[in-house]
PDB file of C-alpha atoms and ligand atoms in Angstrom:
ATOM      1  CA  UNK A 256     -22.721  -3.900 -52.928  1.00  0.00           C
ATOM      2  CA  UNK A 257     -22.422  -1.570 -55.914  1.00  0.00           C
ATOM      3  CA  UNK A 258     -22.774   1.865 -54.345  1.00  0.00           C
ATOM      4  CA  UNK A 259     -20.889   3.201 -51.325  1.00  0.00           C
ATOM      5  CA  UNK A 260     -22.617   4.244 -48.089  1.00  0.00           C
ATOM      6  CA  UNK A 261     -22.078   7.959 -48.865  1.00  0.00           C
ATOM      7  CA  UNK A 262     -23.656   7.477 -52.319  1.00  0.00           C
ATOM      8  CA  UNK A 263     -26.675   5.740 -50.747  1.00  0.00           C
ATOM      9  CA  UNK A 264     -27.016   8.681 -48.343  1.00  0.00           C
ATOM     10  CA  UNK A 265     -26.808  11.140 -51.276  1.00  0.00           C
ATOM     11  CA  UNK A 266     -29.512   9.247 -53.191  1.00  0.00           C
ATOM     12  CA  UNK A 267     -31.764   9.343 -50.126  1.00  0.00           C
ATOM     13  CA  UNK A 268     -31.212  13.113 -49.748  1.00  0.00           C
ATOM     14  CA  UNK A 269     -31.955  13.708 -53.437  1.00  0.00           C
ATOM     15  CA  UNK A 270     -35.131  11.641 -53.141  1.00  0.00           C
ATOM     16  CA  UNK A 271     -36.646  13.037 -49.953  1.00  0.00           C
ATOM     17  CA  UNK A 272     -35.094  16.437 -49.165  1.00  0.00           C
ATOM     18  CA  UNK A 273     -36.414  19.738 -50.534  1.00  0.00           C
ATOM     19  CA  UNK A 274     -33.865  21.347 -52.908  1.00  0.00           C
ATOM     20  CA  UNK A 275     -32.459  24.535 -51.323  1.00  0.00           C
ATOM     21  CA  UNK A 276     -33.747  23.618 -47.851  1.00  0.00           C
ATOM     22  CA  UNK A 277     -30.740  22.881 -45.608  1.00  0.00           C
ATOM     23  CA  UNK A 278     -32.834  21.689 -42.668  1.00  0.00           C
ATOM     24  CA  UNK A 279     -34.621  19.097 -44.813  1.00  0.00           C
ATOM     25  CA  UNK A 280     -31.218  17.831 -46.023  1.00  0.00           C
ATOM     26  CA  UNK A 281     -30.021  17.434 -42.412  1.00  0.00           C
ATOM     27  CA  UNK A 282     -33.257  15.674 -41.445  1.00  0.00           C
ATOM     28  CA  UNK A 283     -32.989  13.330 -44.441  1.00  0.00           C
ATOM     29  CA  UNK A 284     -29.427  12.294 -43.514  1.00  0.00           C
ATOM     30  CA  UNK A 285     -30.325  11.847 -39.840  1.00  0.00           C
ATOM     31  CA  UNK A 286     -33.416   9.732 -40.556  1.00  0.00           C
ATOM     32  CA  UNK A 287     -31.521   7.557 -43.048  1.00  0.00           C
ATOM     33  CA  UNK A 288     -28.564   7.006 -40.689  1.00  0.00           C
ATOM     34  CA  UNK A 289     -30.705   6.333 -37.622  1.00  0.00           C
ATOM     35  CA  UNK A 290     -33.118   3.949 -39.372  1.00  0.00           C
ATOM     36  CA  UNK A 291     -31.349   2.360 -42.372  1.00  0.00           C
ATOM     37  CA  UNK A 292     -27.566   2.390 -41.871  1.00  0.00           C
ATOM     38  CA  UNK A 293     -25.274   4.117 -39.393  1.00  0.00           C
ATOM     39  CA  UNK A 294     -22.771   6.644 -40.732  1.00  0.00           C
ATOM     40  CA  UNK A 295     -20.197   8.889 -39.052  1.00  0.00           C
ATOM     41  CA  UNK A 296     -22.014  12.211 -39.424  1.00  0.00           C
ATOM     42  CA  UNK A 297     -21.839  14.444 -36.347  1.00  0.00           C
ATOM     43  CA  UNK A 298     -25.604  13.868 -36.039  1.00  0.00           C
ATOM     44  CA  UNK A 299     -28.390  15.968 -34.537  1.00  0.00           C
ATOM     45  CA  UNK A 300     -27.501  15.795 -30.819  1.00  0.00           C
ATOM     46  CA  UNK A 301     -23.850  16.864 -31.161  1.00  0.00           C
ATOM     47  CA  UNK A 302     -25.053  18.974 -34.116  1.00  0.00           C
ATOM     48  CA  UNK A 303     -27.018  21.149 -31.686  1.00  0.00           C
ATOM     49  CA  UNK A 304     -23.791  21.828 -29.755  1.00  0.00           C
ATOM     50  CA  UNK A 305     -22.071  22.661 -33.076  1.00  0.00           C
ATOM     51  CA  UNK A 306     -24.933  25.052 -33.948  1.00  0.00           C
ATOM     52  CA  UNK A 307     -24.661  26.850 -30.591  1.00  0.00           C
ATOM     53  CA  UNK A 308     -20.887  27.318 -30.887  1.00  0.00           C
ATOM     54  CA  UNK A 309     -21.162  28.600 -34.489  1.00  0.00           C
ATOM     55  CA  UNK A 310     -23.939  31.060 -33.544  1.00  0.00           C
ATOM     56  CA  UNK A 311     -21.941  32.273 -30.531  1.00  0.00           C
ATOM     57  CA  UNK A 312     -18.742  32.669 -32.634  1.00  0.00           C
ATOM     58  CA  UNK A 313     -20.353  34.314 -35.718  1.00  0.00           C
ATOM     59  CA  UNK A 314     -17.344  33.303 -37.849  1.00  0.00           C
ATOM     60  CA  UNK A 315     -16.467  34.891 -41.201  1.00  0.00           C
ATOM     61  CA  UNK A 316     -13.801  32.345 -42.178  1.00  0.00           C
ATOM     62  CA  UNK A 317     -14.396  28.695 -41.258  1.00  0.00           C
ATOM     63  CA  UNK A 318     -12.125  25.672 -41.738  1.00  0.00           C
ATOM     64  CA  UNK A 319     -13.396  22.075 -41.452  1.00  0.00           C
ATOM     65  CA  UNK A 320     -11.056  19.108 -41.282  1.00  0.00           C
ATOM     66  CA  UNK A 321     -12.899  16.032 -42.516  1.00  0.00           C
ATOM     67  CA  UNK A 322     -15.929  16.574 -44.796  1.00  0.00           C
ATOM     68  CA  UNK A 323     -17.284  13.005 -45.273  1.00  0.00           C
ATOM     69  CA  UNK A 324     -20.817  13.471 -46.716  1.00  0.00           C
ATOM     70  CA  UNK A 325     -20.958  17.175 -45.902  1.00  0.00           C
ATOM     71  CA  UNK A 326     -23.517  16.888 -43.068  1.00  0.00           C
ATOM     72  CA  UNK A 327     -21.548  19.122 -40.664  1.00  0.00           C
ATOM     73  CA  UNK A 328     -20.574  21.355 -43.592  1.00  0.00           C
ATOM     74  CA  UNK A 329     -24.298  21.991 -44.273  1.00  0.00           C
ATOM     75  CA  UNK A 330     -24.923  22.328 -40.518  1.00  0.00           C
ATOM     76  CA  UNK A 331     -22.317  25.109 -40.227  1.00  0.00           C
ATOM     77  CA  UNK A 332     -22.870  26.845 -43.596  1.00  0.00           C
ATOM     78  CA  UNK A 333     -26.617  27.241 -43.001  1.00  0.00           C
ATOM     79  CA  UNK A 334     -25.808  29.468 -39.997  1.00  0.00           C
ATOM     80  CA  UNK A 335     -23.210  31.690 -41.713  1.00  0.00           C
ATOM     81  CA  UNK A 336     -24.036  35.281 -42.687  1.00  0.00           C
ATOM     82  CA  UNK A 337     -23.792  36.343 -46.373  1.00  0.00           C
ATOM     83  CA  UNK A 338     -20.155  36.787 -47.423  1.00  0.00           C
ATOM     84  CA  UNK A 339     -18.809  34.270 -44.893  1.00  0.00           C
ATOM     85  CA  UNK A 340     -16.824  31.354 -46.360  1.00  0.00           C
ATOM     86  CA  UNK A 341     -16.340  27.732 -45.295  1.00  0.00           C
ATOM     87  CA  UNK A 342     -13.351  25.677 -46.529  1.00  0.00           C
ATOM     88  CA  UNK A 343     -13.540  21.937 -45.887  1.00  0.00           C
ATOM     89  CA  UNK A 344     -10.665  19.493 -46.411  1.00  0.00           C
ATOM     90  CA  UNK A 345     -11.412  15.891 -47.396  1.00  0.00           C
ATOM     91  CA  UNK A 346      -8.785  13.403 -48.502  1.00  0.00           C
ATOM     92  CA  UNK A 347     -11.188  10.888 -50.074  1.00  0.00           C
ATOM     93  CA  UNK A 348     -12.263  12.138 -53.530  1.00  0.00           C
ATOM     94  CA  UNK A 349     -15.427   9.995 -53.524  1.00  0.00           C
ATOM     95  CA  UNK A 350     -16.526  11.463 -50.180  1.00  0.00           C
ATOM     96  CA  UNK A 351     -15.730  14.967 -51.486  1.00  0.00           C
ATOM     97  CA  UNK A 352     -17.920  14.522 -54.583  1.00  0.00           C
ATOM     98  CA  UNK A 353     -20.865  13.209 -52.538  1.00  0.00           C
ATOM     99  CA  UNK A 354     -20.451  16.143 -50.144  1.00  0.00           C
ATOM    100  CA  UNK A 355     -20.467  18.671 -52.994  1.00  0.00           C
ATOM    101  CA  UNK A 356     -23.777  17.264 -54.237  1.00  0.00           C
ATOM    102  CA  UNK A 357     -25.352  17.191 -50.757  1.00  0.00           C
ATOM    103  CA  UNK A 358     -24.178  20.781 -50.092  1.00  0.00           C
ATOM    104  CA  UNK A 359     -25.557  21.843 -53.495  1.00  0.00           C
ATOM    105  CA  UNK A 360     -28.903  20.167 -52.693  1.00  0.00           C
ATOM    106  CA  UNK A 361     -28.993  22.287 -49.530  1.00  0.00           C
ATOM    107  CA  UNK A 362     -28.421  25.434 -51.629  1.00  0.00           C
ATOM    108  CA  UNK A 363     -25.186  26.286 -49.797  1.00  0.00           C
ATOM    109  CA  UNK A 364     -22.561  25.635 -52.490  1.00  0.00           C
ATOM    110  CA  UNK A 365     -21.818  29.389 -52.910  1.00  0.00           C
ATOM    111  CA  UNK A 366     -20.485  29.555 -49.332  1.00  0.00           C
ATOM    112  CA  UNK A 367     -18.472  26.329 -49.367  1.00  0.00           C
ATOM    113  CA  UNK A 368     -15.246  25.137 -51.006  1.00  0.00           C
ATOM    114  CA  UNK A 369     -14.161  21.517 -50.617  1.00  0.00           C
ATOM    115  CA  UNK A 370     -10.421  20.953 -50.958  1.00  0.00           C
ATOM    116  CA  UNK A 371      -9.366  17.389 -51.761  1.00  0.00           C
ATOM    117  CA  UNK A 372      -6.100  16.309 -50.206  1.00  0.00           C
ATOM    118  CA  UNK A 373      -4.230  15.619 -47.011  1.00  0.00           C
ATOM    119  CA  UNK A 374      -4.611  18.224 -44.241  1.00  0.00           C
ATOM    120  CA  UNK A 375      -0.885  18.221 -43.498  1.00  0.00           C
ATOM    121  CA  UNK A 376      -0.173  19.104 -47.140  1.00  0.00           C
ATOM    122  CA  UNK A 377      -3.003  21.624 -47.604  1.00  0.00           C
ATOM    123  CA  UNK A 378      -2.957  23.583 -44.318  1.00  0.00           C
ATOM    124  CA  UNK A 379       0.466  25.152 -45.104  1.00  0.00           C
ATOM    125  CA  UNK A 380      -0.863  26.273 -48.504  1.00  0.00           C
ATOM    126  CA  UNK A 381      -4.084  27.928 -47.288  1.00  0.00           C
ATOM    127  CA  UNK A 382      -2.802  31.472 -46.748  1.00  0.00           C
ATOM    128  CA  UNK A 383      -1.351  31.658 -50.232  1.00  0.00           C
ATOM    129  CA  UNK A 384      -4.089  29.708 -52.042  1.00  0.00           C
ATOM    130  CA  UNK A 385      -7.096  31.288 -50.328  1.00  0.00           C
ATOM    131  CA  UNK A 386      -5.694  34.749 -49.580  1.00  0.00           C
ATOM    132  CA  UNK A 387      -6.903  34.288 -46.001  1.00  0.00           C
ATOM    133  CA  UNK A 388      -5.167  35.611 -42.913  1.00  0.00           C
ATOM    134  CA  UNK A 389      -6.831  33.712 -40.070  1.00  0.00           C
ATOM    135  CA  UNK A 390      -9.716  31.322 -39.393  1.00  0.00           C
ATOM    136  CA  UNK A 391     -12.344  32.415 -36.881  1.00  0.00           C
ATOM    137  CA  UNK A 392     -13.730  28.889 -36.390  1.00  0.00           C
ATOM    138  CA  UNK A 393     -12.248  25.417 -37.016  1.00  0.00           C
ATOM    139  CA  UNK A 394     -14.324  22.196 -36.845  1.00  0.00           C
ATOM    140  CA  UNK A 395     -12.045  19.171 -36.405  1.00  0.00           C
ATOM    141  CA  UNK A 396     -13.598  15.839 -37.415  1.00  0.00           C
ATOM    142  CA  UNK A 397     -11.030  13.880 -39.432  1.00  0.00           C
ATOM    143  CA  UNK A 398      -8.588  11.146 -38.359  1.00  0.00           C
ATOM    144  CA  UNK A 399      -8.520  11.252 -34.554  1.00  0.00           C
ATOM    145  CA  UNK A 400      -4.763  10.604 -34.509  1.00  0.00           C
ATOM    146  CA  UNK A 401      -4.251  13.749 -36.636  1.00  0.00           C
ATOM    147  CA  UNK A 402      -6.161  16.242 -34.453  1.00  0.00           C
ATOM    148  CA  UNK A 403      -3.097  17.325 -32.428  1.00  0.00           C
ATOM    149  CA  UNK A 404      -0.632  17.346 -35.330  1.00  0.00           C
ATOM    150  CA  UNK A 405      -2.929  19.499 -37.449  1.00  0.00           C
ATOM    151  CA  UNK A 406      -3.775  21.891 -34.603  1.00  0.00           C
ATOM    152  CA  UNK A 407      -0.055  22.534 -34.079  1.00  0.00           C
ATOM    153  CA  UNK A 408       0.255  23.030 -37.842  1.00  0.00           C
ATOM    154  CA  UNK A 409      -2.517  25.670 -37.739  1.00  0.00           C
ATOM    155  CA  UNK A 410      -0.533  27.472 -35.004  1.00  0.00           C
ATOM    156  CA  UNK A 411       2.760  27.231 -36.910  1.00  0.00           C
ATOM    157  CA  UNK A 412       1.126  28.523 -40.116  1.00  0.00           C
ATOM    158  CA  UNK A 413      -0.235  31.523 -38.164  1.00  0.00           C
ATOM    159  CA  UNK A 414      -3.829  30.684 -39.145  1.00  0.00           C
ATOM    160  CA  UNK A 415      -5.305  31.349 -35.671  1.00  0.00           C
ATOM    161  CA  UNK A 416      -5.919  34.670 -33.931  1.00  0.00           C
ATOM    162  CA  UNK A 417      -6.742  35.437 -30.284  1.00  0.00           C
ATOM    163  CA  UNK A 418     -10.404  34.387 -30.005  1.00  0.00           C
ATOM    164  CA  UNK A 419     -10.331  31.766 -32.764  1.00  0.00           C
ATOM    165  CA  UNK A 420     -12.533  28.850 -31.717  1.00  0.00           C
ATOM    166  CA  UNK A 421     -11.648  25.187 -32.343  1.00  0.00           C
ATOM    167  CA  UNK A 422     -14.382  22.567 -31.877  1.00  0.00           C
ATOM    168  CA  UNK A 423     -13.350  18.907 -32.027  1.00  0.00           C
ATOM    169  CA  UNK A 424     -15.778  16.011 -32.542  1.00  0.00           C
ATOM    170  CA  UNK A 425     -15.290  12.515 -31.009  1.00  0.00           C
ATOM    171  CA  UNK A 426     -12.886  13.446 -28.240  1.00  0.00           C
ATOM    172  CA  UNK A 427     -14.421  10.610 -26.158  1.00  0.00           C
ATOM    173  CA  UNK A 428     -15.413   8.085 -28.866  1.00  0.00           C
ATOM    174  CA  UNK A 429     -13.311   7.054 -30.767  1.00  0.00           C
ATOM    175  CA  UNK A 430     -11.267   9.516 -28.663  1.00  0.00           C
ATOM    176  CA  UNK A 431      -8.368  11.918 -29.171  1.00  0.00           C
ATOM    177  CA  UNK A 432      -6.452  11.659 -25.865  1.00  0.00           C
ATOM    178  CA  UNK A 433      -3.267  13.460 -26.923  1.00  0.00           C
ATOM    179  CA  UNK A 434      -5.353  16.348 -28.362  1.00  0.00           C
ATOM    180  CA  UNK A 435      -7.415  16.579 -25.154  1.00  0.00           C
ATOM    181  CA  UNK A 436      -4.307  16.594 -22.952  1.00  0.00           C
ATOM    182  CA  UNK A 437      -2.687  19.312 -25.062  1.00  0.00           C
ATOM    183  CA  UNK A 438      -5.792  21.512 -25.078  1.00  0.00           C
ATOM    184  CA  UNK A 439      -6.392  21.112 -21.329  1.00  0.00           C
ATOM    185  CA  UNK A 440      -2.788  21.816 -20.291  1.00  0.00           C
ATOM    186  CA  UNK A 441      -1.670  24.431 -22.842  1.00  0.00           C
ATOM    187  CA  UNK A 442      -1.664  28.044 -21.566  1.00  0.00           C
ATOM    188  CA  UNK A 443      -2.488  29.086 -25.149  1.00  0.00           C
ATOM    189  CA  UNK A 444      -6.058  27.707 -25.008  1.00  0.00           C
ATOM    190  CA  UNK A 445      -9.144  27.995 -22.834  1.00  0.00           C
ATOM    191  CA  UNK A 446     -10.817  24.584 -23.225  1.00  0.00           C
ATOM    192  CA  UNK A 447     -14.286  23.260 -22.342  1.00  0.00           C
ATOM    193  CA  UNK A 448     -15.839  19.786 -22.716  1.00  0.00           C
ATOM    194  CA  UNK A 449     -19.430  19.313 -23.958  1.00  0.00           C
ATOM    195  CA  UNK A 450     -20.663  15.798 -23.061  1.00  0.00           C
ATOM    196  CA  UNK A 451     -23.027  14.170 -25.552  1.00  0.00           C
ATOM    197  CA  UNK A 452     -23.699  10.870 -27.323  1.00  0.00           C
ATOM    198  CA  UNK A 453     -22.153   9.237 -30.376  1.00  0.00           C
ATOM    199  CA  UNK A 454     -24.254   9.932 -33.460  1.00  0.00           C
ATOM    200  CA  UNK A 455     -27.419   7.762 -33.711  1.00  0.00           C
ATOM    201  CA  UNK A 456     -26.333   5.568 -30.721  1.00  0.00           C
ATOM    202  CA  UNK A 457     -26.504   5.494 -26.902  1.00  0.00           C
ATOM    203  CA  UNK A 458     -22.709   5.458 -26.619  1.00  0.00           C
ATOM    204  CA  UNK A 459     -21.047   8.311 -24.682  1.00  0.00           C
ATOM    205  CA  UNK A 460     -19.139  10.888 -26.737  1.00  0.00           C
ATOM    206  CA  UNK A 461     -18.396  14.597 -26.497  1.00  0.00           C
ATOM    207  CA  UNK A 462     -16.933  17.655 -28.147  1.00  0.00           C
ATOM    208  CA  UNK A 463     -14.098  19.875 -26.913  1.00  0.00           C
ATOM    209  CA  UNK A 464     -14.336  23.615 -27.516  1.00  0.00           C
ATOM    210  CA  UNK A 465     -11.011  25.448 -27.285  1.00  0.00           C
ATOM    211  CA  UNK A 466     -10.467  29.192 -27.645  1.00  0.00           C
ATOM    212  CA  UNK A 467      -7.005  30.246 -28.867  1.00  0.00           C
ATOM    213  CA  UNK A 468      -5.655  32.959 -26.564  1.00  0.00           C
ATOM    214  CA  UNK A 469      -2.370  34.098 -28.124  1.00  0.00           C
TER     215      UNK A 469
HETATM  216  O1  77R B 296     -13.092   8.375 -38.110  1.00  0.00           O
HETATM  217  C1  77R B 296     -13.945   9.244 -38.029  1.00  0.00           C
HETATM  218  N1  77R B 296     -13.913  10.344 -38.794  1.00  0.00           N
HETATM  219  C2  77R B 296     -12.803  10.530 -39.764  1.00  0.00           C
HETATM  220  C3  77R B 296     -13.081   9.779 -41.081  1.00  0.00           C
HETATM  221  C4  77R B 296     -11.920   9.780 -42.039  1.00  0.00           C
HETATM  222  C5  77R B 296     -11.317  11.152 -42.249  1.00  0.00           C
HETATM  223  C6  77R B 296     -10.495  11.163 -43.514  1.00  0.00           C
HETATM  224  N2  77R B 296      -9.820  12.442 -43.627  1.00  0.00           N
HETATM  225  C7  77R B 296     -10.394  13.610 -44.011  1.00  0.00           C
HETATM  226  C8  77R B 296      -9.390  14.560 -43.993  1.00  0.00           C
HETATM  227  N3  77R B 296      -8.235  13.964 -43.615  1.00  0.00           N
HETATM  228  C9  77R B 296      -8.503  12.659 -43.410  1.00  0.00           C
HETATM  229  C10 77R B 296     -15.118   9.051 -37.112  1.00  0.00           C
HETATM  230  C11 77R B 296     -15.345   7.775 -36.581  1.00  0.00           C
HETATM  231  C12 77R B 296     -16.444   7.537 -35.730  1.00  0.00           C
HETATM  232  C13 77R B 296     -16.683   6.183 -35.160  1.00  0.00           C
HETATM  233  C14 77R B 296     -17.182   6.050 -33.860  1.00  0.00           C
HETATM  234  C15 77R B 296     -17.404   4.789 -33.322  1.00  0.00           C
HETATM  235  C16 77R B 296     -17.124   3.654 -34.084  1.00  0.00           C
HETATM  236  F1  77R B 296     -17.333   2.422 -33.563  1.00  0.00           F
HETATM  237  C17 77R B 296     -16.612   3.781 -35.375  1.00  0.00           C
HETATM  238  C18 77R B 296     -16.397   5.040 -35.909  1.00  0.00           C
HETATM  239  C19 77R B 296     -17.329   8.590 -35.416  1.00  0.00           C
HETATM  240  C20 77R B 296     -17.091   9.864 -35.944  1.00  0.00           C
HETATM  241  O2  77R B 296     -17.923  10.910 -35.652  1.00  0.00           O
HETATM  242  C21 77R B 296     -15.991  10.108 -36.775  1.00  0.00           C
HETATM  243  O3  77R B 296     -15.795  11.393 -37.220  1.00  0.00           O
HETATM  244 MG1   MG B 297     -16.995  12.749 -36.077  1.00  0.00          MG
END
């Protein structure tokens, strides 16, 4: 087939969603991916958990690992106060371009920067490049085998402060067992599991919320 799945999702959003209306963009993606073709967006059920954690955290600086089509990027950015900034890292340039256009359709491009590259390369550059001290909220949704490595990298690069919140998608399906074990045994985190379902399916999944202590 000529176009990619993310491009087909973008075309659907551009056709049916109201420009500047983030909720209509989210609804367009969710209806497309539940009726036409599945895609690995966090979805509306786990998205409600994401919303609650963002609202509770009221973050000023947000980091997202794994942008894909920008669904969770829109989900988070729509809840941020003016002046807050969201940086999202995506290693696939095609995904990143689709995400930029979906985020722009939602009217949230002023709050969001998408960085194209590998998290292990970019995370050590963030302080210098972005002139940021710490992230208040991190949404982890990229390669499941990289969750733990990149969390340790955030610690080593001094990008977390006491109270920083990390929320990880898919800790049950596909699963991130080494990340879960680390978070649930480390004295440096207070961790909590939120059971849910895999996006658009009846399969069990869940998200792990971990607060960095010191
Ligand atoms: O692999 C996932 N995401 C990472 C995609 C690539 C990230 C690239 N990248 C970005 C930055 N650095 C690297 C993912 C997979 C599934 C899933 C669940 C069940 C199933 F049968 C098949 C797939 C569900 C998700 O919710 C996911 O997030
Ligand atoms: Mg995911």
